[in-house]
Coordinates of C-alpha atoms in Angstrom, one line a residue:
Chain A
M863 CA 90.2 14.5 -52.1
S864 CA 88.1 14.2 -55.2
V865 CA 85.1 16.4 -55.9
S866 CA 82.5 13.5 -55.1
D867 CA 84.0 13.6 -51.5
R868 CA 82.4 16.9 -51.2
S869 CA 79.2 15.6 -50.4
S870 CA 80.7 13.1 -47.9
P871 CA 79.8 14.7 -44.4
G872 CA 82.4 15.8 -42.2
A873 CA 85.0 14.7 -44.7
N874 CA 87.6 17.0 -43.3
G875 CA 86.7 16.4 -39.7
L876 CA 85.8 19.9 -38.8
L877 CA 82.7 21.4 -37.8
R878 CA 81.6 24.8 -36.3
L879 CA 79.7 25.6 -33.3
Y880 CA 77.9 29.1 -33.3
I881 CA 77.1 30.3 -29.8
A882 CA 76.2 33.6 -28.3
G883 CA 78.2 34.5 -25.3
D884 CA 77.2 32.8 -22.1
A885 CA 73.9 32.1 -22.5
P886 CA 72.3 29.0 -21.1
G887 CA 71.9 27.3 -24.4
A888 CA 75.7 28.2 -25.0
H889 CA 76.7 26.3 -22.0
R890 CA 74.8 23.3 -22.8
A891 CA 76.1 23.3 -26.5
L892 CA 79.7 23.5 -25.2
A893 CA 79.2 20.7 -22.9
N894 CA 77.8 18.6 -25.6
R895 CA 80.6 19.6 -27.9
L896 CA 83.0 18.0 -25.6
R897 CA 81.0 14.8 -25.4
I898 CA 80.9 14.6 -29.2
M899 CA 84.5 15.0 -29.5
E900 CA 85.0 12.5 -26.8
E901 CA 82.7 10.1 -28.6
L902 CA 84.5 10.5 -32.0
A903 CA 88.0 10.2 -30.3
G904 CA 89.8 13.0 -32.0
E905 CA 88.0 12.3 -35.4
V906 CA 86.3 15.5 -35.4
E907 CA 87.4 19.0 -34.5
I908 CA 84.6 21.6 -33.4
Q909 CA 85.6 25.0 -33.7
V910 CA 83.6 27.5 -31.4
V911 CA 82.6 30.8 -33.0
D912 CA 80.9 33.4 -30.5
V913 CA 78.7 35.6 -32.6
L914 CA 78.8 38.3 -30.0
A915 CA 82.6 38.5 -30.5
H916 CA 82.5 37.9 -34.2
P917 CA 79.3 39.6 -35.5
D918 CA 80.9 39.8 -39.1
E919 CA 81.5 36.0 -39.2
A920 CA 77.9 35.5 -38.3
E921 CA 76.9 37.9 -41.1
R922 CA 79.3 36.2 -43.7
T923 CA 77.9 32.7 -43.0
G924 CA 74.3 33.7 -42.5
I925 CA 73.8 32.5 -38.9
L926 CA 70.5 33.6 -37.6
A927 CA 70.0 31.0 -34.7
T928 CA 72.3 30.0 -32.0
P929 CA 73.4 27.4 -31.0
T930 CA 74.1 26.3 -34.4
L931 CA 76.4 23.2 -35.3
S932 CA 77.6 23.6 -38.9
D933 CA 79.4 21.5 -41.4
E934 CA 80.7 24.1 -43.8
S935 CA 83.0 21.7 -45.9
T936 CA 79.8 20.6 -47.8
T937 CA 77.9 22.4 -50.4
P938 CA 75.3 23.5 -49.3
P939 CA 76.5 23.7 -45.5
R940 CA 74.6 21.3 -43.2
R941 CA 73.4 22.7 -40.2
L942 CA 71.9 21.5 -37.0
I943 CA 70.1 23.9 -34.7
G944 CA 69.5 23.8 -31.1
D945 CA 71.6 22.7 -27.9
I946 CA 72.6 19.5 -29.6
S947 CA 71.8 17.3 -26.5
N948 CA 70.8 14.4 -28.5
I949 CA 74.4 12.9 -29.4
A950 CA 73.4 10.1 -31.5
Q951 CA 71.2 12.2 -33.6
V952 CA 74.1 14.6 -34.1
L953 CA 76.4 12.1 -35.1
D954 CA 73.8 10.4 -37.5
Y955 CA 73.0 13.9 -39.1
F956 CA 76.6 14.6 -40.0
G957 CA 77.2 10.9 -40.8
Y958 CA 79.7 10.1 -38.3
R959 CA 79.7 6.6 -36.3
K960 CA 80.7 6.1 -32.9
K961 CA 84.2 4.5 -32.5
D962 CA 83.0 1.5 -30.6
S963 CA 80.4 0.5 -33.2
G964 CA 83.3 -1.3 -34.7
Y965 CA 82.7 0.6 -38.1
D966 CA 85.9 1.7 -39.6
H967 CA 85.5 5.4 -40.6
S968 CA 88.4 5.6 -42.7
Chain B
M1094 CA 53.9 52.0 -13.9
T1095 CA 52.5 55.6 -13.8
T1096 CA 55.7 56.6 -15.8
A1097 CA 55.3 54.0 -18.3
E1098 CA 51.8 55.0 -18.9
E1099 CA 52.9 58.7 -19.2
I1100 CA 55.3 57.8 -21.9
L1101 CA 52.6 56.1 -23.5
I1102 CA 50.4 59.0 -23.8
D1103 CA 53.1 61.5 -24.3
P1104 CA 51.5 63.9 -27.1
V1105 CA 54.7 65.3 -28.0
L1106 CA 56.5 62.1 -29.4
E1107 CA 59.0 63.2 -31.7
R1108 CA 58.2 62.2 -35.3
V1109 CA 60.4 60.5 -37.9
R1110 CA 59.4 61.8 -41.6
T1111 CA 58.9 59.0 -43.9
G1112 CA 59.0 61.1 -46.9
I1113 CA 55.7 60.3 -48.1
E1114 CA 54.5 63.7 -47.5
A1115 CA 50.7 63.0 -47.3
F1116 CA 51.2 60.0 -45.3
D1117 CA 53.3 62.1 -42.7
D1118 CA 50.3 64.3 -42.5
L1119 CA 48.1 61.4 -41.5
V1120 CA 50.3 60.4 -38.6
M1121 CA 50.7 64.0 -37.4
G1122 CA 54.2 64.5 -38.7
G1123 CA 55.6 61.2 -39.1
L1124 CA 56.2 57.9 -37.3
P1125 CA 57.1 58.4 -33.6
R1126 CA 60.8 58.2 -33.1
G1127 CA 61.9 55.1 -31.1
R1128 CA 58.8 53.1 -31.6
T1129 CA 58.1 50.0 -33.6
T1130 CA 55.6 50.2 -36.7
I1131 CA 54.3 47.0 -38.7
V1132 CA 53.5 47.7 -42.3
G1133 CA 51.2 45.2 -43.5
G1134 CA 50.3 44.5 -47.0
T1135 CA 49.3 41.7 -49.3
P1136 CA 52.3 40.4 -51.9
G1137 CA 52.7 43.5 -54.3
S1138 CA 51.0 46.1 -52.1
G1139 CA 54.2 48.1 -51.9
K1140 CA 55.8 47.3 -48.6
T1141 CA 59.4 47.0 -49.4
V1142 CA 59.0 50.3 -51.4
F1143 CA 57.5 52.0 -48.5
A1144 CA 60.3 50.6 -46.1
T1145 CA 63.2 51.5 -48.7
Q1146 CA 61.6 55.1 -49.0
F1147 CA 61.6 55.3 -45.2
L1148 CA 65.3 54.7 -45.2
A1149 CA 65.9 56.6 -48.4
H1150 CA 64.5 59.9 -46.8
G1151 CA 66.3 59.4 -43.7
I1152 CA 69.7 59.1 -45.5
T1153 CA 69.2 61.5 -48.4
V1154 CA 67.4 64.3 -46.7
L1155 CA 67.8 64.1 -42.9
D1156 CA 71.3 62.5 -42.6
E1157 CA 70.1 59.6 -40.7
P1158 CA 71.7 56.3 -41.7
G1159 CA 69.8 53.0 -41.9
V1160 CA 69.8 49.3 -41.5
F1161 CA 67.9 47.2 -43.9
V1162 CA 67.4 43.5 -42.5
T1163 CA 66.3 41.5 -45.5
F1164 CA 64.4 38.2 -44.9
E1165 CA 63.3 37.7 -48.5
E1166 CA 65.2 39.3 -51.2
S1167 CA 69.0 39.4 -51.3
P1168 CA 70.6 43.0 -51.0
V1169 CA 71.6 42.9 -54.6
E1170 CA 68.0 42.0 -55.7
I1171 CA 66.8 45.1 -53.7
E1172 CA 69.5 47.3 -55.2
V1173 CA 68.2 46.3 -58.6
N1174 CA 64.5 46.5 -57.7
M1175 CA 64.5 49.8 -56.1
A1176 CA 66.8 51.6 -58.6
S1177 CA 63.7 52.7 -60.8
F1178 CA 62.6 55.0 -57.8
G1179 CA 65.7 56.9 -58.1
W1180 CA 67.5 55.2 -54.9
D1181 CA 71.1 54.8 -55.1
I1182 CA 71.4 52.0 -52.8
R1183 CA 75.0 50.9 -53.8
R1184 CA 76.3 54.3 -53.2
W1185 CA 74.6 54.5 -49.7
R1186 CA 76.3 51.0 -48.9
E1187 CA 79.4 52.4 -50.0
N1188 CA 79.3 55.4 -48.0
N1189 CA 78.1 53.5 -44.8
K1190 CA 74.9 55.3 -44.8
L1191 CA 72.8 52.0 -45.2
V1192 CA 74.1 48.7 -43.9
F1193 CA 72.2 45.3 -45.0
V1194 CA 71.8 42.3 -42.7
D1195 CA 71.4 39.6 -45.3
A1196 CA 69.0 37.2 -43.7
S1197 CA 67.6 35.8 -47.1
P1198 CA 67.1 32.3 -47.6
R1199 CA 70.5 30.9 -48.4
D1200 CA 71.0 27.6 -49.9
H1201 CA 71.8 25.0 -46.8
D1202 CA 70.4 22.0 -45.2
Q1203 CA 69.0 22.8 -41.8
M1204 CA 67.4 20.6 -39.0
I1205 CA 66.3 21.8 -35.5
V1206 CA 66.9 19.8 -32.4
G1207 CA 66.5 21.3 -29.1
H1208 CA 66.3 24.8 -27.8
F1209 CA 67.7 27.7 -29.7
D1210 CA 67.4 31.5 -29.9
L1211 CA 68.0 34.1 -32.6
S1212 CA 70.9 35.7 -31.0
G1213 CA 73.0 35.3 -34.1
L1214 CA 70.5 37.7 -36.0
L1215 CA 70.1 39.9 -32.9
T1216 CA 73.9 40.4 -32.8
R1217 CA 74.1 40.9 -36.5
V1218 CA 71.5 43.5 -36.4
L1219 CA 72.8 45.3 -33.7
H1220 CA 76.3 45.1 -35.0
A1221 CA 75.0 46.7 -38.4
A1222 CA 73.0 49.5 -36.7
R1223 CA 76.2 50.5 -34.4
N1224 CA 78.3 50.2 -37.5
A1225 CA 76.1 52.7 -39.4
A1226 CA 75.3 54.8 -36.5
A1227 CA 72.0 53.9 -37.6
K1228 CA 68.5 55.8 -36.6
R1229 CA 66.2 53.9 -38.9
I1230 CA 65.7 50.1 -39.2
V1231 CA 63.8 48.0 -41.5
L1232 CA 63.0 44.4 -41.4
D1233 CA 61.3 43.1 -44.4
S1234 CA 59.3 41.0 -43.9
V1235 CA 59.2 39.3 -40.5
T1236 CA 56.6 36.8 -41.9
Q1237 CA 59.3 35.2 -43.7
L1238 CA 61.3 34.7 -40.5
F1239 CA 58.4 32.7 -39.2
D1240 CA 58.4 30.6 -42.5
H1241 CA 62.0 29.9 -42.0
F1242 CA 61.6 28.4 -38.6
V1243 CA 57.9 27.1 -39.5
A1244 CA 57.7 24.6 -36.6
E1245 CA 58.8 27.0 -34.1
Q1246 CA 56.3 29.8 -34.0
T1247 CA 56.6 30.3 -30.1
S1248 CA 60.2 30.8 -30.3
V1249 CA 60.4 33.1 -33.1
R1250 CA 57.6 35.2 -31.5
R1251 CA 59.7 35.4 -28.2
E1252 CA 62.6 36.3 -30.2
L1253 CA 61.1 38.7 -32.4
L1254 CA 59.8 40.8 -29.3
R1255 CA 63.4 40.4 -27.8
I1256 CA 64.8 41.9 -31.0
A1257 CA 62.2 44.8 -31.1
T1258 CA 62.9 45.4 -27.4
A1259 CA 66.7 45.5 -28.1
L1260 CA 66.5 47.8 -31.1
K1261 CA 64.1 50.3 -29.1
R1262 CA 66.5 50.3 -26.4
E1263 CA 69.1 51.6 -29.1
G1264 CA 66.8 54.3 -29.9
L1265 CA 66.0 53.1 -33.1
T1266 CA 62.8 53.8 -35.1
V1267 CA 61.9 50.3 -36.3
L1268 CA 59.7 49.5 -39.3
M1269 CA 58.7 45.9 -39.8
T1270 CA 57.0 44.6 -43.0
A1271 CA 54.3 41.8 -42.5
E1272 CA 52.5 39.8 -45.1
R1273 CA 48.7 39.6 -45.4
N1274 CA 46.5 37.0 -47.1
S1275 CA 43.8 39.3 -48.0
E1276 CA 43.0 43.0 -48.2
Y1277 CA 40.2 43.0 -45.6
G1278 CA 40.9 39.9 -43.5
E1279 CA 43.2 39.5 -40.5
I1280 CA 45.8 42.1 -39.9
S1281 CA 48.7 40.0 -40.4
R1282 CA 49.8 36.3 -40.9
H1283 CA 50.9 35.2 -37.4
R1284 CA 49.4 38.0 -35.9
I1285 CA 52.8 39.6 -35.6
E1286 CA 50.9 43.2 -34.7
E1287 CA 49.5 41.9 -31.5
F1288 CA 52.7 41.5 -29.5
V1289 CA 55.3 43.7 -31.2
A1290 CA 53.8 46.8 -32.7
D1291 CA 53.1 50.3 -31.3
N1292 CA 51.7 51.2 -34.7
V1293 CA 50.1 49.5 -37.6
V1294 CA 50.0 50.7 -41.2
I1295 CA 48.2 48.7 -43.7
L1296 CA 48.8 48.9 -47.5
R1297 CA 46.3 47.6 -49.9
N1298 CA 46.1 46.9 -53.6
A1299 CA 42.7 45.9 -54.0
L1300 CA 41.0 44.8 -57.1
D1301 CA 38.0 47.0 -57.9
R1302 CA 36.1 46.7 -61.2
E1303 CA 39.0 45.0 -62.8
R1304 CA 41.2 47.9 -61.8
R1305 CA 44.0 48.1 -59.1
R1306 CA 43.5 50.6 -56.4
R1307 CA 46.2 51.2 -54.0
T1308 CA 45.6 52.8 -50.7
I1309 CA 47.4 53.3 -47.4
E1310 CA 45.5 53.3 -44.1
V1311 CA 46.8 54.0 -40.4
L1312 CA 45.2 51.4 -38.2
K1313 CA 46.6 52.3 -35.0
M1314 CA 49.0 54.6 -33.5
R1315 CA 49.8 54.0 -29.9
G1316 CA 49.5 57.1 -27.6
S1317 CA 48.9 59.5 -30.5
R1318 CA 46.2 60.8 -32.8
H1319 CA 46.2 59.8 -36.4
V1320 CA 43.9 60.4 -39.5
E1321 CA 41.5 57.4 -40.1
G1322 CA 40.6 55.9 -43.3
E1323 CA 42.1 54.7 -46.6
V1324 CA 44.0 57.2 -48.6
P1325 CA 44.9 56.7 -52.1
I1326 CA 48.5 55.9 -53.2
T1327 CA 50.5 55.4 -56.3
L1328 CA 53.8 54.3 -57.2
V1329 CA 55.8 56.7 -59.1
V1330 CA 59.2 56.2 -61.1
K1331 CA 62.1 58.3 -59.4
Q1332 CA 59.8 59.1 -56.4
G1333 CA 58.5 55.9 -54.8
I1334 CA 55.1 56.2 -53.1
V1335 CA 52.9 59.1 -53.4
A1336 CA 49.9 59.6 -51.2
V1337 CA 47.4 61.4 -52.7
P1338 CA 46.0 63.6 -50.1
L1339 CA 42.3 64.4 -49.4
S1340 CA 41.3 67.9 -49.3
S1341 CA 38.9 67.5 -46.6
L1342 CA 42.1 67.5 -44.4
R1343 CA 42.9 71.2 -45.4
L1344 CA 39.8 73.2 -46.3
E1345 CA 42.4 76.3 -46.3
Q1346 CA 41.5 77.8 -49.6
Q1347 CA 41.0 81.5 -49.8
S1348 CA 37.8 82.8 -51.6
S1349 CA 38.8 85.4 -54.1
T1350 CA 36.5 88.0 -55.4
T1351 CA 38.5 88.6 -58.6
R1352 CA 36.3 87.8 -61.7
V1353 CA 37.9 86.3 -65.1
T1354 CA 36.0 86.0 -68.2
S1355 CA 34.4 82.8 -69.2
G1356 CA 35.4 83.8 -72.7
N1357 CA 31.8 84.6 -73.6
P1358 CA 30.5 88.0 -72.7
E1359 CA 27.1 87.2 -72.7
L1360 CA 27.8 84.0 -70.4
D1361 CA 29.9 86.5 -68.2
R1362 CA 26.8 88.6 -67.8
M1363 CA 24.5 85.8 -66.8
C1364 CA 27.1 84.8 -64.3
G1365 CA 27.2 88.2 -62.6
G1366 CA 30.5 89.3 -64.3
G1367 CA 32.4 86.4 -65.2
F1368 CA 33.6 83.4 -63.1
F1369 CA 35.6 83.8 -59.9
R1370 CA 39.5 83.6 -60.2
D1371 CA 39.8 80.4 -57.7
S1372 CA 36.4 78.6 -58.5
V1373 CA 35.6 75.3 -60.3
T1374 CA 32.8 75.5 -62.7
L1375 CA 31.1 72.4 -64.2
V1376 CA 29.6 72.3 -67.5
S1377 CA 27.0 69.7 -67.8
G1378 CA 25.2 68.6 -71.0
A1379 CA 24.5 65.8 -73.3
T1380 CA 26.6 65.0 -76.2
G1381 CA 26.4 67.9 -78.9
T1382 CA 25.0 70.6 -76.7
G1383 CA 28.2 72.7 -76.7
K1384 CA 30.2 71.8 -73.9
T1385 CA 33.6 71.7 -76.0
L1386 CA 32.7 74.9 -77.4
L1387 CA 32.6 76.6 -73.7
V1388 CA 35.7 75.0 -72.9
T1389 CA 37.2 76.5 -76.2
N1390 CA 36.0 79.8 -75.4
F1391 CA 37.2 79.7 -71.9
L1392 CA 40.6 78.9 -73.1
A1393 CA 40.8 81.6 -75.8
G1394 CA 39.3 84.1 -73.4
G1395 CA 42.0 83.7 -70.9
A1396 CA 44.8 83.7 -73.7
A1397 CA 43.1 86.8 -74.9
A1398 CA 43.3 88.3 -71.3
G1399 CA 47.1 87.4 -71.2
E1400 CA 46.7 84.4 -69.0
R1401 CA 47.9 80.8 -69.5
A1402 CA 45.5 78.2 -70.2
L1403 CA 46.1 74.5 -69.7
L1404 CA 43.5 71.9 -71.3
V1405 CA 43.5 68.2 -70.3
G1406 CA 41.6 66.3 -72.8
Y1407 CA 40.1 62.7 -72.2
E1408 CA 37.8 62.4 -74.9
E1409 CA 39.0 63.9 -78.3
S1410 CA 42.6 63.7 -79.6
R1411 CA 44.5 67.0 -80.1
G1412 CA 43.7 66.8 -83.8
Q1413 CA 40.0 66.8 -83.2
L1414 CA 40.3 69.6 -80.5
F1415 CA 42.4 71.9 -82.7
R1416 CA 40.0 71.3 -85.7
N1417 CA 36.9 72.1 -83.3
A1418 CA 38.4 75.2 -82.3
R1419 CA 39.4 76.4 -85.6
G1420 CA 35.8 75.7 -86.7
W1421 CA 34.7 78.3 -84.0
G1422 CA 37.3 80.9 -85.0
V1423 CA 39.9 80.0 -82.4
D1424 CA 43.6 79.4 -83.3
F1425 CA 44.9 76.8 -80.8
E1426 CA 48.1 76.4 -82.7
A1427 CA 48.8 80.3 -82.4
M1428 CA 48.0 80.2 -78.8
E1429 CA 50.5 77.3 -78.2
A1430 CA 53.1 79.0 -80.1
D1431 CA 52.7 82.0 -78.0
G1432 CA 53.0 79.9 -74.8
R1433 CA 49.5 80.9 -73.7
L1434 CA 48.1 77.5 -74.1
K1435 CA 49.1 73.8 -73.4
V1436 CA 46.9 71.1 -74.6
V1437 CA 47.4 67.5 -73.2
C1438 CA 45.3 64.7 -74.3
I1439 CA 45.4 61.2 -72.8
Y1440 CA 43.2 58.2 -72.7
P1441 CA 41.4 57.8 -69.4
E1442 CA 42.4 54.0 -69.6
A1443 CA 46.1 54.9 -69.7
Q1444 CA 46.5 55.2 -66.2
N1445 CA 44.8 54.9 -62.8
L1446 CA 43.0 57.9 -61.3
P1447 CA 45.6 58.7 -58.8
D1448 CA 48.3 58.8 -61.6
H1449 CA 45.8 61.1 -63.5
L1450 CA 45.6 63.4 -60.5
L1451 CA 49.4 63.6 -60.2
M1452 CA 49.7 64.2 -63.8
V1453 CA 47.4 67.2 -63.6
R1454 CA 49.4 68.4 -60.5
E1455 CA 52.7 68.1 -62.4
L1456 CA 51.4 70.0 -65.3
V1457 CA 50.1 72.8 -63.3
E1458 CA 53.5 73.0 -61.4
E1459 CA 55.4 72.9 -64.4
F1460 CA 53.1 75.1 -66.9
K1461 CA 51.8 77.4 -64.1
P1462 CA 48.4 78.1 -65.9
D1463 CA 45.9 80.6 -64.8
R1464 CA 43.3 78.7 -66.1
I1465 CA 42.4 74.9 -66.7
A1466 CA 39.8 72.9 -68.3
I1467 CA 39.1 69.2 -68.1
D1468 CA 37.1 67.8 -70.7
S1469 CA 35.6 65.6 -69.5
L1470 CA 35.2 64.2 -66.0
S1471 CA 32.7 61.5 -67.2
A1472 CA 35.3 60.0 -69.5
L1473 CA 37.5 59.5 -66.1
E1474 CA 34.6 58.3 -64.3
R1475 CA 34.3 55.2 -66.6
I1476 CA 37.7 53.9 -65.2
A1477 CA 36.9 54.4 -61.6
P1478 CA 34.9 52.9 -58.9
E1479 CA 32.6 55.3 -57.4
T1480 CA 34.3 56.1 -54.1
G1481 CA 37.6 56.3 -55.9
F1482 CA 36.1 58.9 -58.2
R1483 CA 34.7 61.1 -55.6
E1484 CA 38.2 61.3 -53.7
F1485 CA 39.6 62.1 -57.0
L1486 CA 37.3 65.1 -57.8
I1487 CA 37.9 66.2 -54.0
S1488 CA 41.5 66.4 -54.5
L1489 CA 41.2 67.7 -57.9
T1490 CA 38.9 70.7 -57.1
S1491 CA 40.8 71.6 -53.8
F1492 CA 44.1 71.4 -55.8
I1493 CA 42.7 73.9 -58.5
K1494 CA 41.4 76.2 -56.1
K1495 CA 44.3 76.0 -53.7
H1496 CA 46.6 77.3 -56.7
E1497 CA 44.0 80.2 -57.4
I1498 CA 43.4 78.8 -60.8
A1499 CA 39.9 79.1 -62.5
G1500 CA 38.6 75.7 -63.4
L1501 CA 36.2 74.5 -65.9
C1502 CA 35.3 71.1 -66.0
T1503 CA 32.9 69.1 -68.3
A1504 CA 30.4 66.4 -67.5
T1505 CA 28.6 64.4 -70.3
N1506 CA 25.0 63.4 -69.7
K1507 CA 24.2 59.8 -70.7
S1508 CA 20.7 60.8 -71.5
L1509 CA 20.3 63.4 -74.3
V1510 CA 17.7 65.5 -72.6
G1511 CA 18.2 66.2 -69.0
G1512 CA 18.6 63.9 -66.0
Q1513 CA 21.7 63.6 -63.8
S1514 CA 24.8 61.6 -64.3
A1515 CA 26.8 60.3 -61.2
S1516 CA 29.6 62.6 -61.9
E1517 CA 27.2 65.5 -61.7
Q1518 CA 26.0 64.4 -58.3
H1519 CA 29.5 64.1 -57.1
I1520 CA 30.8 67.2 -58.3
S1521 CA 27.7 69.5 -57.9
T1522 CA 28.6 70.0 -54.2
L1523 CA 32.1 70.2 -55.1
T1524 CA 32.1 72.9 -57.6
D1525 CA 31.4 76.6 -57.1
S1526 CA 29.4 77.1 -60.1
I1527 CA 27.1 74.8 -62.5
I1528 CA 26.2 75.5 -66.0
L1529 CA 23.5 73.4 -67.6
L1530 CA 23.5 72.9 -71.4
R1531 CA 20.3 71.1 -72.6
Y1532 CA 18.3 70.0 -75.5
I1533 CA 15.0 71.6 -75.2
Q1534 CA 12.0 70.5 -77.7
D1535 CA 9.6 73.3 -78.8
R1536 CA 7.0 71.3 -80.8
D1537 CA 8.7 70.2 -83.8
F1538 CA 11.8 71.9 -83.2
M1539 CA 15.0 71.2 -80.7
H1540 CA 16.5 74.2 -79.4
R1541 CA 19.6 74.4 -77.0
G1542 CA 19.2 75.8 -73.9
I1543 CA 21.6 77.1 -71.2
M1544 CA 21.2 78.1 -67.6
V1545 CA 23.3 79.2 -64.6
L1546 CA 22.2 76.7 -62.0
K1547 CA 24.6 77.6 -59.2
M1548 CA 27.1 80.3 -58.8
R1549 CA 28.5 80.6 -55.2
G1550 CA 28.9 83.8 -53.9
S1551 CA 27.1 85.6 -56.4
E1552 CA 24.0 86.8 -58.0
H1553 CA 23.5 85.1 -61.4
D1554 CA 20.6 85.1 -64.1
K1555 CA 18.2 82.5 -63.4
Q1556 CA 16.7 82.3 -66.7
I1557 CA 17.0 79.4 -69.3
R1558 CA 18.2 81.2 -72.3
R1559 CA 18.4 79.9 -76.0
F1560 CA 21.5 79.7 -77.8
T1561 CA 22.7 78.9 -81.2
I1562 CA 26.1 77.8 -82.4
D1563 CA 27.6 78.7 -85.5
G1564 CA 31.1 79.4 -87.2
A1565 CA 31.8 82.2 -84.7
G1566 CA 30.8 80.3 -81.6
M1567 CA 28.0 80.5 -79.3
H1568 CA 25.3 83.1 -79.3
L1569 CA 22.8 83.4 -76.4
G1570 CA 19.3 84.4 -77.3
Q1571 CA 15.9 85.1 -75.7
P1572 CA 15.0 83.2 -72.5
F1573 CA 12.2 80.4 -73.3
D1574 CA 8.6 81.6 -72.8
G1575 CA 7.2 78.5 -71.2
A1576 CA 8.9 76.5 -68.3
P1577 CA 10.9 73.5 -69.8
D1578 CA 11.9 71.0 -67.5
V1579 CA 15.5 70.8 -67.8
F1580 CA 15.9 67.9 -65.2
G1581 CA 13.1 65.8 -66.8
D1582 CA 12.8 64.2 -70.0
S1583 CA 11.9 66.2 -73.2
A1584 CA 8.5 64.6 -73.3
A1585 CA 7.5 67.0 -70.6
S1586 CA 9.0 69.9 -72.2
L1587 CA 7.4 72.9 -73.8
R1588 CA 3.9 72.4 -75.3

């Protein structure tokens, strides 16, 4: 991967989803996480971080709001705050295309 | 319901000392434990200093660890900025006495879609508090949190209330700073005080006649009493915020009946045997009437009686003062060499009034004088707004009396021949004694006249006496025959 690729969103296919325990927003975000991973058919992995269980991790990354979906492969990180219910918006923000759009992401 | 109300009016709320002594007095001993206090102020009013001092006092004096949640400066910036006040934040962090939650703006792209809460922040704050076993917590400033989520004000309000509630439940005493747009406008931006605060404190840094005037005011203390009104404060290196207490809070001075010499036996007789040990005397007169001479006598008389004397000069340099004294047969150099005298000269413009007051207080505590002379108050009046000057005088005179020091202050009349200056009007009720020095015209000759206008707690000579000045000092002569008008102008004087 060249340096210029760092600005390419989701280059390593890994996002992080910060949630807080079993709050209603967390449930919606977790459901939406599955939908997104399904849409992208294995192209992206979304790691779940429960800030209640890992406050140090939230401190390190500077998370204030939950849920937050974050792409930390870029500098600076790109973050989407909220329960990510609008899948198309999420994909667009992180620069992904749906598999069935015919666009060859690789 | 009743229990909640009972808690609200509980008169014995436990107090958390802030370490700002005179402020703690305003709020009956400190901030109520387990409550939320908003400290509002414009940029540069000292909010972060106040907040850090609150934590510092807990950590260094009362062994109460703290948490600092910063929404603006990074922890390292705060470490550096607060170092000049003598606070070793790095060491406290190493010893786990202070834990930071760094919520300062970080470099990231962010967009908000859909519902969210601030559980991330709350979790971090609670984690830090438990980690340090904290008793005190600062959030500086919550206004920045609103700015961070600028389109989501309702959510931030709701979440801030949730955070405040959670912190209270942990038994933490919470101090939140909030920004204000103007010194005398709305209490805080976003009206944070309305939904989250038990207590509201305002720091001001107002521009008054081209000078900064810092004050602190307690606006609201839920369920308990507090002293109302603005109190001057100043920022002091190695100390932090120092509130300058007003004497009206504590009128506890004892009245002494011990007399001390004015340094002039004839004047002592006019005063009924000298000045009182713990009294403040004002010498008022136009330029050249002999005020500085009276000051010199006062200092020399004290030194001769084995006392220590302090002179704070605002008008003349040390060189001038020493030369004047020599001209009247008084050797200041020898007195200083003996440790009987200390002369400090400073331009009034060099610092603000509260700083001048603190300087006098520090000098007194350090040198421990038996008498103090201040020459002149009028010079100080130049640099101060009227209200500030009156507060200064009240504080100064009460401080002098409380330390059982004999004080002599001078005031210069703008008019050469009588009339009252503003400082006279202020100080005449605050000082115990007033001595007037006046030019008095007698046909084609100008005399000097002296009179004791007021001498609290004592009989005194009511006559207006002539006096002359020569190489040996001041010599009192006969009373005037006619009735010179010492308050009016010279045209209406002796015929």
